[in-house]
PDB file of C-alpha atoms and ligand atoms in Angstrom:
ATOM      1  CA  MET A   1       5.560 -20.682 -23.140  1.00  0.00           C
ATOM      2  CA  SER A   2       7.097 -17.280 -22.587  1.00  0.00           C
ATOM      3  CA  ILE A   3       5.423 -15.505 -19.690  1.00  0.00           C
ATOM      4  CA  SER A   4       5.687 -11.820 -18.842  1.00  0.00           C
ATOM      5  CA  THR A   5       4.681 -10.336 -15.497  1.00  0.00           C
ATOM      6  CA  ALA A   6       5.401  -6.811 -16.732  1.00  0.00           C
ATOM      7  CA  THR A   7       2.595  -4.389 -15.971  1.00  0.00           C
ATOM      8  CA  ASN A   8       1.918  -0.707 -15.429  1.00  0.00           C
ATOM      9  CA  ILE A   9       0.300   1.569 -12.887  1.00  0.00           C
ATOM     10  CA  ALA A  10      -1.286   4.708 -14.314  1.00  0.00           C
ATOM     11  CA  GLY A  11       0.833   4.246 -17.432  1.00  0.00           C
ATOM     12  CA  VAL A  12       4.117   3.965 -15.499  1.00  0.00           C
ATOM     13  CA  PRO A  13       5.754   0.678 -16.552  1.00  0.00           C
ATOM     14  CA  LEU A  14       6.732  -1.890 -13.911  1.00  0.00           C
ATOM     15  CA  ALA A  15       9.049  -4.729 -14.950  1.00  0.00           C
ATOM     16  CA  SER A  16       7.150  -7.216 -12.779  1.00  0.00           C
ATOM     17  CA  TYR A  17       3.908  -7.589 -10.845  1.00  0.00           C
ATOM     18  CA  VAL A  18       5.405  -7.359  -7.335  1.00  0.00           C
ATOM     19  CA  CYS A  19       6.899  -4.432  -5.451  1.00  0.00           C
ATOM     20  CA  ASN A  20       7.182  -3.382  -1.817  1.00  0.00           C
ATOM     21  CA  ALA A  21       4.429  -1.675   0.136  1.00  0.00           C
ATOM     22  CA  SER A  22       5.118   1.487   2.082  1.00  0.00           C
ATOM     23  CA  GLY A  23       5.857   0.382   5.649  1.00  0.00           C
ATOM     24  CA  PRO A  24       8.619  -2.099   6.402  1.00  0.00           C
ATOM     25  CA  LYS A  25      12.252  -1.620   5.367  1.00  0.00           C
ATOM     26  CA  CYS A  26      11.751   1.512   3.275  1.00  0.00           C
ATOM     27  CA  THR A  27      12.552   4.406   5.635  1.00  0.00           C
ATOM     28  CA  SER A  28      16.334   4.940   5.391  1.00  0.00           C
ATOM     29  CA  TYR A  29      18.349   5.453   2.211  1.00  0.00           C
ATOM     30  CA  GLU A  30      20.159   2.135   2.836  1.00  0.00           C
ATOM     31  CA  GLU A  31      16.853   0.267   3.007  1.00  0.00           C
ATOM     32  CA  LEU A  32      15.580   1.968  -0.146  1.00  0.00           C
ATOM     33  CA  ALA A  33      18.825   1.190  -1.988  1.00  0.00           C
ATOM     34  CA  GLU A  34      18.384  -2.475  -1.032  1.00  0.00           C
ATOM     35  CA  LEU A  35      14.940  -2.355  -2.647  1.00  0.00           C
ATOM     36  CA  GLY A  36      16.630  -0.798  -5.666  1.00  0.00           C
ATOM     37  CA  ARG A  37      19.006  -3.780  -5.916  1.00  0.00           C
ATOM     38  CA  SER A  38      16.226  -6.323  -5.289  1.00  0.00           C
ATOM     39  CA  LYS A  39      13.654  -7.712  -7.719  1.00  0.00           C
ATOM     40  CA  SER A  40      10.992  -5.314  -6.435  1.00  0.00           C
ATOM     41  CA  SER A  41       9.576  -3.656  -9.562  1.00  0.00           C
ATOM     42  CA  ALA A  42       9.345  -0.259  -7.859  1.00  0.00           C
ATOM     43  CA  ILE A  43      10.787   1.476  -4.814  1.00  0.00           C
ATOM     44  CA  VAL A  44       7.937   2.581  -2.594  1.00  0.00           C
ATOM     45  CA  MET A  45       9.171   4.912   0.133  1.00  0.00           C
ATOM     46  CA  LYS A  46       7.908   5.050   3.724  1.00  0.00           C
ATOM     47  CA  THR A  47       5.016   7.449   4.191  1.00  0.00           C
ATOM     48  CA  CYS A  48       6.530  10.804   5.043  1.00  0.00           C
ATOM     49  CA  THR A  49       5.329  13.867   6.886  1.00  0.00           C
ATOM     50  CA  ILE A  50       6.420  17.500   6.780  1.00  0.00           C
ATOM     51  CA  LEU A  51       8.687  17.094   9.814  1.00  0.00           C
ATOM     52  CA  PRO A  52      10.794  14.052  10.773  1.00  0.00           C
ATOM     53  CA  ARG A  53       9.135  11.753  13.332  1.00  0.00           C
ATOM     54  CA  LYS A  54      10.501   9.174  15.740  1.00  0.00           C
ATOM     55  CA  GLY A  55       7.138   7.376  15.815  1.00  0.00           C
ATOM     56  CA  ASN A  56       5.369   5.658  18.710  1.00  0.00           C
ATOM     57  CA  PRO A  57       7.009   4.210  21.830  1.00  0.00           C
ATOM     58  CA  GLU A  58       8.386   0.643  21.645  1.00  0.00           C
ATOM     59  CA  PRO A  59       7.561  -2.203  21.591  1.00  0.00           C
ATOM     60  CA  ARG A  60       5.490  -1.211  18.585  1.00  0.00           C
ATOM     61  CA  LEU A  61       5.728  -4.239  16.265  1.00  0.00           C
ATOM     62  CA  ALA A  62       4.936  -7.845  17.158  1.00  0.00           C
ATOM     63  CA  HIS A  63       4.926 -11.100  15.206  1.00  0.00           C
ATOM     64  CA  VAL A  64       1.548 -12.590  15.972  1.00  0.00           C
ATOM     65  CA  GLY A  65       1.306 -16.107  14.530  1.00  0.00           C
ATOM     66  CA  LYS A  66       3.350 -17.435  11.627  1.00  0.00           C
ATOM     67  CA  ASN A  67       2.448 -14.966   8.884  1.00  0.00           C
ATOM     68  CA  ARG A  68       0.949 -12.007  10.707  1.00  0.00           C
ATOM     69  CA  LEU A  69       2.136  -8.740  12.206  1.00  0.00           C
ATOM     70  CA  LEU A  70       0.568  -6.272  14.580  1.00  0.00           C
ATOM     71  CA  GLN A  71       2.169  -2.834  14.607  1.00  0.00           C
ATOM     72  CA  SER A  72       1.644   0.715  15.671  1.00  0.00           C
ATOM     73  CA  MET A  73       4.748   2.368  14.262  1.00  0.00           C
ATOM     74  CA  GLY A  74       3.274   5.869  14.361  1.00  0.00           C
ATOM     75  CA  LEU A  75       4.714   7.162  11.092  1.00  0.00           C
ATOM     76  CA  PRO A  76       8.433   7.156  11.903  1.00  0.00           C
ATOM     77  CA  ASN A  77      10.143   8.883   8.968  1.00  0.00           C
ATOM     78  CA  LEU A  78      12.942  11.287   8.130  1.00  0.00           C
ATOM     79  CA  GLY A  79      10.740  14.163   6.950  1.00  0.00           C
ATOM     80  CA  TYR A  80       9.699  14.802   3.352  1.00  0.00           C
ATOM     81  CA  GLU A  81      12.755  16.788   2.273  1.00  0.00           C
ATOM     82  CA  LYS A  82      14.947  13.708   2.696  1.00  0.00           C
ATOM     83  CA  TYR A  83      12.597  11.637   0.509  1.00  0.00           C
ATOM     84  CA  ILE A  84      12.616  14.277  -2.204  1.00  0.00           C
ATOM     85  CA  GLY A  85      16.407  13.895  -2.238  1.00  0.00           C
ATOM     86  CA  PHE A  86      16.197  10.082  -2.148  1.00  0.00           C
ATOM     87  CA  SER A  87      13.852  10.044  -5.149  1.00  0.00           C
ATOM     88  CA  LYS A  88      16.652  11.616  -7.189  1.00  0.00           C
ATOM     89  CA  LYS A  89      19.444   9.388  -5.856  1.00  0.00           C
ATOM     90  CA  LEU A  90      17.384   6.230  -6.363  1.00  0.00           C
ATOM     91  CA  LYS A  91      16.870   6.911 -10.070  1.00  0.00           C
ATOM     92  CA  LYS A  92      20.074   5.008 -10.787  1.00  0.00           C
ATOM     93  CA  TYR A  93      18.243   1.716 -10.092  1.00  0.00           C
ATOM     94  CA  GLY A  94      16.154   2.262 -13.212  1.00  0.00           C
ATOM     95  CA  LYS A  95      12.762   1.570 -11.656  1.00  0.00           C
ATOM     96  CA  PRO A  96       9.948   3.871 -10.592  1.00  0.00           C
ATOM     97  CA  VAL A  97      10.206   5.515  -7.202  1.00  0.00           C
ATOM     98  CA  ILE A  98       6.858   5.961  -5.480  1.00  0.00           C
ATOM     99  CA  ALA A  99       6.438   8.648  -2.830  1.00  0.00           C
ATOM    100  CA  SER A 100       3.951   8.153  -0.007  1.00  0.00           C
ATOM    101  CA  ILE A 101       2.676  11.185   1.896  1.00  0.00           C
ATOM    102  CA  ALA A 102       0.568  11.923   4.973  1.00  0.00           C
ATOM    103  CA  GLY A 103      -0.398  15.267   6.479  1.00  0.00           C
ATOM    104  CA  PHE A 104      -1.802  16.133   9.868  1.00  0.00           C
ATOM    105  CA  THR A 105      -3.929  18.815   8.205  1.00  0.00           C
ATOM    106  CA  LEU A 106      -5.305  19.189   4.708  1.00  0.00           C
ATOM    107  CA  ASP A 107      -2.828  22.010   4.120  1.00  0.00           C
ATOM    108  CA  GLU A 108       0.028  19.674   4.924  1.00  0.00           C
ATOM    109  CA  TYR A 109      -1.285  17.090   2.453  1.00  0.00           C
ATOM    110  CA  ASP A 110      -1.496  19.865  -0.114  1.00  0.00           C
ATOM    111  CA  ALA A 111       2.059  21.046   0.526  1.00  0.00           C
ATOM    112  CA  LEU A 112       3.435  17.499   0.368  1.00  0.00           C
ATOM    113  CA  ALA A 113       1.594  16.686  -2.866  1.00  0.00           C
ATOM    114  CA  HIS A 114       2.906  19.914  -4.343  1.00  0.00           C
ATOM    115  CA  ALA A 115       6.490  19.201  -3.287  1.00  0.00           C
ATOM    116  CA  PHE A 116       6.589  15.677  -4.722  1.00  0.00           C
ATOM    117  CA  GLN A 117       5.140  16.875  -8.025  1.00  0.00           C
ATOM    118  CA  LYS A 118       8.502  18.604  -8.446  1.00  0.00           C
ATOM    119  CA  SER A 119      10.527  15.562  -7.342  1.00  0.00           C
ATOM    120  CA  ASP A 120      11.918  12.569  -9.234  1.00  0.00           C
ATOM    121  CA  ALA A 121       9.204  10.238  -7.934  1.00  0.00           C
ATOM    122  CA  ALA A 122       7.159   8.664 -10.744  1.00  0.00           C
ATOM    123  CA  LEU A 123       3.953   8.299  -8.723  1.00  0.00           C
ATOM    124  CA  ILE A 124       2.555   9.923  -5.587  1.00  0.00           C
ATOM    125  CA  GLU A 125       0.560   7.787  -3.158  1.00  0.00           C
ATOM    126  CA  ILE A 126      -1.535   9.801  -0.719  1.00  0.00           C
ATOM    127  CA  ASN A 127      -1.839   7.781   2.468  1.00  0.00           C
ATOM    128  CA  ALA A 128      -5.432   8.297   3.581  1.00  0.00           C
ATOM    129  CA  SER A 129      -5.431   5.386   5.989  1.00  0.00           C
ATOM    130  CA  CYS A 130      -2.712   5.429   8.659  1.00  0.00           C
ATOM    131  CA  PRO A 131      -4.452   3.853  11.665  1.00  0.00           C
ATOM    132  CA  ASN A 132      -1.821   4.490  14.303  1.00  0.00           C
ATOM    133  CA  ILE A 133      -1.859   8.156  15.262  1.00  0.00           C
ATOM    134  CA  LYS A 134      -3.453   8.669  18.666  1.00  0.00           C
ATOM    135  CA  GLY A 135      -6.452  10.990  18.485  1.00  0.00           C
ATOM    136  CA  LYS A 136      -6.466  11.131  14.679  1.00  0.00           C
ATOM    137  CA  SER A 137      -9.018   9.176  12.700  1.00  0.00           C
ATOM    138  CA  GLN A 138      -8.316   7.538   9.368  1.00  0.00           C
ATOM    139  CA  ILE A 139      -9.258  10.088   6.750  1.00  0.00           C
ATOM    140  CA  GLY A 140     -10.429   7.338   4.392  1.00  0.00           C
ATOM    141  CA  TYR A 141     -13.308   6.610   6.763  1.00  0.00           C
ATOM    142  CA  ASP A 142     -14.546  10.226   6.679  1.00  0.00           C
ATOM    143  CA  PHE A 143     -15.949  10.846   3.213  1.00  0.00           C
ATOM    144  CA  GLY A 144     -16.485  14.572   3.810  1.00  0.00           C
ATOM    145  CA  GLN A 145     -12.808  15.083   4.653  1.00  0.00           C
ATOM    146  CA  MET A 146     -11.882  12.778   1.803  1.00  0.00           C
ATOM    147  CA  ARG A 147     -13.630  15.093  -0.658  1.00  0.00           C
ATOM    148  CA  ASP A 148     -11.760  18.112   0.760  1.00  0.00           C
ATOM    149  CA  LEU A 149      -8.474  16.226   0.535  1.00  0.00           C
ATOM    150  CA  LEU A 150      -9.065  15.205  -3.058  1.00  0.00           C
ATOM    151  CA  SER A 151     -10.080  18.656  -4.191  1.00  0.00           C
ATOM    152  CA  LEU A 152      -6.827  20.004  -2.718  1.00  0.00           C
ATOM    153  CA  ALA A 153      -4.219  17.360  -3.295  1.00  0.00           C
ATOM    154  CA  CYS A 154      -4.883  15.857  -6.680  1.00  0.00           C
ATOM    155  CA  ASP A 155      -3.996  17.367 -10.018  1.00  0.00           C
ATOM    156  CA  ARG A 156      -1.017  19.422  -8.863  1.00  0.00           C
ATOM    157  CA  GLY A 157       1.119  18.794 -11.910  1.00  0.00           C
ATOM    158  CA  GLY A 158       1.843  15.994 -14.300  1.00  0.00           C
ATOM    159  CA  LYS A 159       2.516  13.064 -11.976  1.00  0.00           C
ATOM    160  CA  PRO A 160      -0.204  10.489 -11.379  1.00  0.00           C
ATOM    161  CA  VAL A 161      -1.651  10.710  -7.886  1.00  0.00           C
ATOM    162  CA  GLY A 162      -3.069   7.703  -6.057  1.00  0.00           C
ATOM    163  CA  LEU A 163      -4.735   6.884  -2.755  1.00  0.00           C
ATOM    164  CA  LYS A 164      -3.790   4.316  -0.142  1.00  0.00           C
ATOM    165  CA  LEU A 165      -7.141   3.205   1.202  1.00  0.00           C
ATOM    166  CA  PRO A 166      -8.222   1.550   4.416  1.00  0.00           C
ATOM    167  CA  PRO A 167     -10.255  -1.653   4.197  1.00  0.00           C
ATOM    168  CA  TYR A 168     -13.976  -1.111   3.673  1.00  0.00           C
ATOM    169  CA  PHE A 169     -16.487  -3.699   4.755  1.00  0.00           C
ATOM    170  CA  ASP A 170     -19.718  -2.384   3.300  1.00  0.00           C
ATOM    171  CA  PRO A 171     -20.702  -2.081  -0.383  1.00  0.00           C
ATOM    172  CA  VAL A 172     -22.093   1.425   0.176  1.00  0.00           C
ATOM    173  CA  HIS A 173     -18.618   2.586   1.215  1.00  0.00           C
ATOM    174  CA  TRP A 174     -17.128   1.117  -1.961  1.00  0.00           C
ATOM    175  CA  ASP A 175     -19.807   2.990  -3.953  1.00  0.00           C
ATOM    176  CA  ILE A 176     -19.109   6.360  -2.277  1.00  0.00           C
ATOM    177  CA  MET A 177     -15.337   6.013  -2.494  1.00  0.00           C
ATOM    178  CA  SER A 178     -15.460   4.962  -6.151  1.00  0.00           C
ATOM    179  CA  GLU A 179     -17.564   7.992  -7.054  1.00  0.00           C
ATOM    180  CA  LEU A 180     -15.029  10.282  -5.374  1.00  0.00           C
ATOM    181  CA  ILE A 181     -12.080   8.563  -7.065  1.00  0.00           C
ATOM    182  CA  LEU A 182     -13.673   8.995 -10.491  1.00  0.00           C
ATOM    183  CA  GLU A 183     -14.867  12.550  -9.827  1.00  0.00           C
ATOM    184  CA  TYR A 184     -11.382  13.720  -8.824  1.00  0.00           C
ATOM    185  CA  ASN A 185      -9.468  11.808 -11.507  1.00  0.00           C
ATOM    186  CA  ILE A 186      -7.408   9.749  -9.115  1.00  0.00           C
ATOM    187  CA  SER A 187      -4.997   7.682 -11.225  1.00  0.00           C
ATOM    188  CA  PHE A 188      -4.443   4.673  -8.975  1.00  0.00           C
ATOM    189  CA  ILE A 189      -5.454   3.178  -5.654  1.00  0.00           C
ATOM    190  CA  SER A 190      -3.567   0.899  -3.284  1.00  0.00           C
ATOM    191  CA  CYS A 191      -5.871  -1.260  -1.261  1.00  0.00           C
ATOM    192  CA  ILE A 192      -5.709  -2.140   1.501  1.00  0.00           C
ATOM    193  CA  ASN A 193      -3.752  -0.641   4.395  1.00  0.00           C
ATOM    194  CA  SER A 194      -3.484  -2.746   7.548  1.00  0.00           C
ATOM    195  CA  ILE A 195      -6.719  -3.380   9.451  1.00  0.00           C
ATOM    196  CA  GLY A 196      -6.542  -0.649  12.049  1.00  0.00           C
ATOM    197  CA  ASN A 197      -7.197  -0.766  15.761  1.00  0.00           C
ATOM    198  CA  THR A 198      -7.091  -4.494  16.283  1.00  0.00           C
ATOM    199  CA  LEU A 199      -6.070  -6.080  19.586  1.00  0.00           C
ATOM    200  CA  VAL A 200      -3.855  -9.097  20.208  1.00  0.00           C
ATOM    201  CA  ILE A 201      -3.526 -10.353  23.782  1.00  0.00           C
ATOM    202  CA  ASP A 202      -0.799 -12.531  25.285  1.00  0.00           C
ATOM    203  CA  PRO A 203      -2.861 -14.656  27.675  1.00  0.00           C
ATOM    204  CA  TRP A 204       0.197 -16.042  29.520  1.00  0.00           C
ATOM    205  CA  LYS A 205       1.591 -12.619  30.326  1.00  0.00           C
ATOM    206  CA  ARG A 206      -1.989 -11.253  30.599  1.00  0.00           C
ATOM    207  CA  SER A 207      -0.690  -8.391  28.511  1.00  0.00           C
ATOM    208  CA  THR A 208      -1.026  -6.533  25.271  1.00  0.00           C
ATOM    209  CA  VAL A 209       1.761  -7.282  22.759  1.00  0.00           C
ATOM    210  CA  ILE A 210       2.553  -3.702  21.705  1.00  0.00           C
ATOM    211  CA  LYS A 211       2.732  -0.562  23.820  1.00  0.00           C
ATOM    212  CA  PRO A 212       0.970   2.297  21.952  1.00  0.00           C
ATOM    213  CA  LYS A 213      -2.785   2.940  22.200  1.00  0.00           C
ATOM    214  CA  LYS A 214      -3.460   0.260  24.854  1.00  0.00           C
ATOM    215  CA  GLY A 215      -2.189  -2.432  22.499  1.00  0.00           C
ATOM    216  CA  LEU A 216      -4.282  -1.462  19.478  1.00  0.00           C
ATOM    217  CA  GLY A 217      -2.498  -1.681  16.158  1.00  0.00           C
ATOM    218  CA  GLY A 218      -2.728  -2.410  12.447  1.00  0.00           C
ATOM    219  CA  LEU A 219      -3.033  -6.097  11.570  1.00  0.00           C
ATOM    220  CA  SER A 220      -1.346  -7.376   8.407  1.00  0.00           C
ATOM    221  CA  GLY A 221      -0.408 -10.687   6.839  1.00  0.00           C
ATOM    222  CA  GLU A 222      -2.311 -13.759   5.752  1.00  0.00           C
ATOM    223  CA  THR A 223      -5.410 -13.138   7.892  1.00  0.00           C
ATOM    224  CA  ILE A 224      -6.267  -9.971   5.979  1.00  0.00           C
ATOM    225  CA  LYS A 225      -6.018 -11.431   2.461  1.00  0.00           C
ATOM    226  CA  PRO A 226      -9.759 -12.147   2.015  1.00  0.00           C
ATOM    227  CA  ILE A 227     -10.552  -8.573   3.057  1.00  0.00           C
ATOM    228  CA  ALA A 228      -7.959  -7.171   0.656  1.00  0.00           C
ATOM    229  CA  LEU A 229      -9.223  -9.352  -2.201  1.00  0.00           C
ATOM    230  CA  ALA A 230     -12.801  -8.207  -1.606  1.00  0.00           C
ATOM    231  CA  ASN A 231     -11.681  -4.570  -1.725  1.00  0.00           C
ATOM    232  CA  VAL A 232      -9.743  -5.095  -4.960  1.00  0.00           C
ATOM    233  CA  GLN A 233     -12.687  -6.893  -6.558  1.00  0.00           C
ATOM    234  CA  ALA A 234     -15.126  -4.186  -5.424  1.00  0.00           C
ATOM    235  CA  PHE A 235     -13.029  -1.331  -6.811  1.00  0.00           C
ATOM    236  CA  TYR A 236     -12.128  -3.203  -9.993  1.00  0.00           C
ATOM    237  CA  GLU A 237     -15.836  -3.577 -10.773  1.00  0.00           C
ATOM    238  CA  ARG A 238     -16.714  -0.001  -9.922  1.00  0.00           C
ATOM    239  CA  LEU A 239     -13.735   1.813 -11.499  1.00  0.00           C
ATOM    240  CA  MET A 240     -14.183   0.065 -14.850  1.00  0.00           C
ATOM    241  CA  GLY A 241     -10.515   0.035 -15.836  1.00  0.00           C
ATOM    242  CA  GLN A 242     -10.172   3.818 -15.559  1.00  0.00           C
ATOM    243  CA  VAL A 243      -8.041   3.660 -12.399  1.00  0.00           C
ATOM    244  CA  SER A 244      -5.073   1.331 -11.802  1.00  0.00           C
ATOM    245  CA  ILE A 245      -5.150  -0.881  -8.724  1.00  0.00           C
ATOM    246  CA  PHE A 246      -2.311  -2.017  -6.469  1.00  0.00           C
ATOM    247  CA  GLY A 247      -3.526  -5.004  -4.417  1.00  0.00           C
ATOM    248  CA  VAL A 248      -2.031  -5.091  -0.926  1.00  0.00           C
ATOM    249  CA  GLY A 249      -2.725  -7.424   1.970  1.00  0.00           C
ATOM    250  CA  GLY A 250      -1.504 -10.873   2.945  1.00  0.00           C
ATOM    251  CA  ILE A 251       0.444 -11.784  -0.204  1.00  0.00           C
ATOM    252  CA  MET A 252       2.798 -14.469   1.105  1.00  0.00           C
ATOM    253  CA  ASN A 253       3.353 -16.549  -2.048  1.00  0.00           C
ATOM    254  CA  GLY A 254       2.801 -16.613  -5.816  1.00  0.00           C
ATOM    255  CA  ILE A 255      -0.640 -18.193  -5.476  1.00  0.00           C
ATOM    256  CA  ASP A 256      -1.772 -15.238  -3.373  1.00  0.00           C
ATOM    257  CA  ALA A 257      -0.429 -12.833  -6.017  1.00  0.00           C
ATOM    258  CA  PHE A 258      -2.330 -14.778  -8.708  1.00  0.00           C
ATOM    259  CA  GLU A 259      -5.561 -14.434  -6.705  1.00  0.00           C
ATOM    260  CA  PHE A 260      -5.111 -10.635  -6.677  1.00  0.00           C
ATOM    261  CA  LEU A 261      -4.574 -10.748 -10.440  1.00  0.00           C
ATOM    262  CA  LEU A 262      -7.857 -12.633 -10.907  1.00  0.00           C
ATOM    263  CA  ALA A 263      -9.620 -10.102  -8.660  1.00  0.00           C
ATOM    264  CA  GLY A 264      -8.415  -7.277 -10.916  1.00  0.00           C
ATOM    265  CA  ALA A 265      -5.192  -5.865  -9.441  1.00  0.00           C
ATOM    266  CA  ASP A 266      -2.735  -4.341 -11.935  1.00  0.00           C
ATOM    267  CA  ALA A 267       0.168  -5.037  -9.556  1.00  0.00           C
ATOM    268  CA  VAL A 268       0.694  -6.000  -5.917  1.00  0.00           C
ATOM    269  CA  GLN A 269       2.654  -4.495  -3.042  1.00  0.00           C
ATOM    270  CA  VAL A 270       4.015  -6.608  -0.194  1.00  0.00           C
ATOM    271  CA  GLY A 271       4.731  -5.461   3.353  1.00  0.00           C
ATOM    272  CA  THR A 272       4.511  -8.392   5.742  1.00  0.00           C
ATOM    273  CA  SER A 273       6.377 -10.739   3.349  1.00  0.00           C
ATOM    274  CA  LEU A 274       9.186  -8.208   3.082  1.00  0.00           C
ATOM    275  CA  GLU A 275       9.360  -7.799   6.854  1.00  0.00           C
ATOM    276  CA  LEU A 276       9.404 -11.566   7.451  1.00  0.00           C
ATOM    277  CA  GLU A 277      11.500 -12.802   4.522  1.00  0.00           C
ATOM    278  CA  GLY A 278      13.592  -9.830   3.461  1.00  0.00           C
ATOM    279  CA  ALA A 279      14.182  -8.548  -0.057  1.00  0.00           C
ATOM    280  CA  GLY A 280      14.464 -12.087  -1.486  1.00  0.00           C
ATOM    281  CA  CYS A 281      10.649 -12.266  -1.305  1.00  0.00           C
ATOM    282  CA  PHE A 282      10.188 -10.420  -4.610  1.00  0.00           C
ATOM    283  CA  GLY A 283      11.948 -13.072  -6.695  1.00  0.00           C
ATOM    284  CA  HIS A 284      10.074 -15.903  -4.944  1.00  0.00           C
ATOM    285  CA  LEU A 285       6.716 -14.202  -5.416  1.00  0.00           C
ATOM    286  CA  ASP A 286       7.328 -13.472  -9.098  1.00  0.00           C
ATOM    287  CA  ALA A 287       8.458 -17.071  -9.747  1.00  0.00           C
ATOM    288  CA  GLY A 288       5.378 -18.445  -7.971  1.00  0.00           C
ATOM    289  CA  LEU A 289       3.094 -16.151  -9.928  1.00  0.00           C
ATOM    290  CA  ARG A 290       4.668 -17.278 -13.217  1.00  0.00           C
ATOM    291  CA  THR A 291       4.070 -20.919 -12.282  1.00  0.00           C
ATOM    292  CA  MET A 292       0.389 -20.184 -11.660  1.00  0.00           C
ATOM    293  CA  MET A 293       0.089 -18.236 -14.939  1.00  0.00           C
ATOM    294  CA  GLU A 294       1.696 -21.081 -16.847  1.00  0.00           C
ATOM    295  CA  TYR A 295      -0.631 -23.630 -15.248  1.00  0.00           C
ATOM    296  CA  HIS A 296      -3.613 -21.555 -16.398  1.00  0.00           C
ATOM    297  CA  HIS A 297      -2.127 -20.807 -19.853  1.00  0.00           C
ATOM    298  CA  PHE A 298      -1.856 -17.049 -19.349  1.00  0.00           C
ATOM    299  CA  SER A 299       1.183 -15.409 -20.928  1.00  0.00           C
ATOM    300  CA  SER A 300       0.660 -11.811 -19.734  1.00  0.00           C
ATOM    301  CA  ILE A 301      -0.825  -9.824 -16.867  1.00  0.00           C
ATOM    302  CA  ALA A 302      -3.304  -8.163 -19.228  1.00  0.00           C
ATOM    303  CA  GLU A 303      -4.637 -11.561 -20.328  1.00  0.00           C
ATOM    304  CA  ALA A 304      -5.259 -12.767 -16.774  1.00  0.00           C
ATOM    305  CA  LYS A 305      -6.380  -9.567 -15.050  1.00  0.00           C
ATOM    306  CA  GLY A 306      -9.907  -9.760 -13.669  1.00  0.00           C
ATOM    307  CA  LYS A 307     -10.464 -13.286 -15.059  1.00  0.00           C
ATOM    308  CA  LEU A 308     -12.264 -14.470 -11.959  1.00  0.00           C
ATOM    309  CA  SER A 309     -15.206 -16.717 -12.739  1.00  0.00           C
ATOM    310  CA  TYR A 310     -18.416 -16.613 -10.748  1.00  0.00           C
ATOM    311  CA  LEU A 311     -20.528 -19.564  -9.667  1.00  0.00           C
TER     312      LEU A 311
HETATM  313  O1  RRO B   1       3.574   4.121  10.473  1.00  0.00           O
HETATM  314  C1  RRO B   1       2.548   3.482  10.758  1.00  0.00           C
HETATM  315  O2  RRO B   1       2.189   3.274  11.921  1.00  0.00           O
HETATM  316  C2  RRO B   1       1.644   2.947   9.718  1.00  0.00           C
HETATM  317  C3  RRO B   1       1.221   3.658   8.619  1.00  0.00           C
HETATM  318 BR1  RRO B   1       1.850   5.335   8.194  1.00  0.00          BR
HETATM  319  C4  RRO B   1       0.262   3.083   7.747  1.00  0.00           C
HETATM  320  O3  RRO B   1      -0.185   3.668   6.742  1.00  0.00           O
HETATM  321  N1  RRO B   1      -0.203   1.866   8.033  1.00  0.00           N
HETATM  322  C5  RRO B   1       0.212   1.172   9.108  1.00  0.00           C
HETATM  323  O4  RRO B   1      -0.258   0.043   9.337  1.00  0.00           O
HETATM  324  N2  RRO B   1       1.157   1.725   9.937  1.00  0.00           N
END
């Protein structure tokens, strides 16, 4: 049986179901070029800000258990102008480049969205969920601010604009967010970001494991998969196929990717797998997904998407 994992996000074709998530190994040009040479179906760039940032003090990333990370990177990036330039240089890899942006004010979000509309990026992901900036709440948890952000930053030109969302844990929040996404014609969502403000303790050292924010950081990896799947399922039901969905959170193997496909994701992004395994992860994940599709007699992503059965 010939199986295709080709898909699309907001009409932008992706040669396979798996690409990187903004976060690990996507900040410098060298790292982005490695993603270009890898089997990642897109090149998602590190979330950028108006000015370059060094990020939070170290240690700021810890391996906590076999397939989990806790980090509080604090948005280290080279500043948006560099990523505008990279989007052009990276075109030679023949796959979509996805910009990720975060402002400290709504005006900054607006300026960044504007700037990338004129870049060579194929899609613009607005990061509404960075959990690691001291004194700044995650905009995705403040629906009033979210409305202001959407009325400013979307629809600034022809490129599809998406939202990177934090995990929600209550159906009412999925309802409110879905209404906003539909009202403002958001083209895609990426859910979920890491689970913010979690604490891991080293009992032997009687210490936190990362330095910023008294040890609080974003948790990622296999523990967060059920939360990510629930968010994908919730938005898939509510957005009724009008908005593409990137599933993100705890995808460590092809079976995990297949579960996101059943829940309704159009494609998946991987962060922790990339950090732990390196750029070889994309080929392994795609092969594992194909095996699962073959087992279930699905030959395309479209055939399998959302085919979760209920008891
Ligand atoms: O850089 C970070 O600390 C970071 C960001 Br921007 C984000 O969106 N999610 C995350 O877990 N870390």
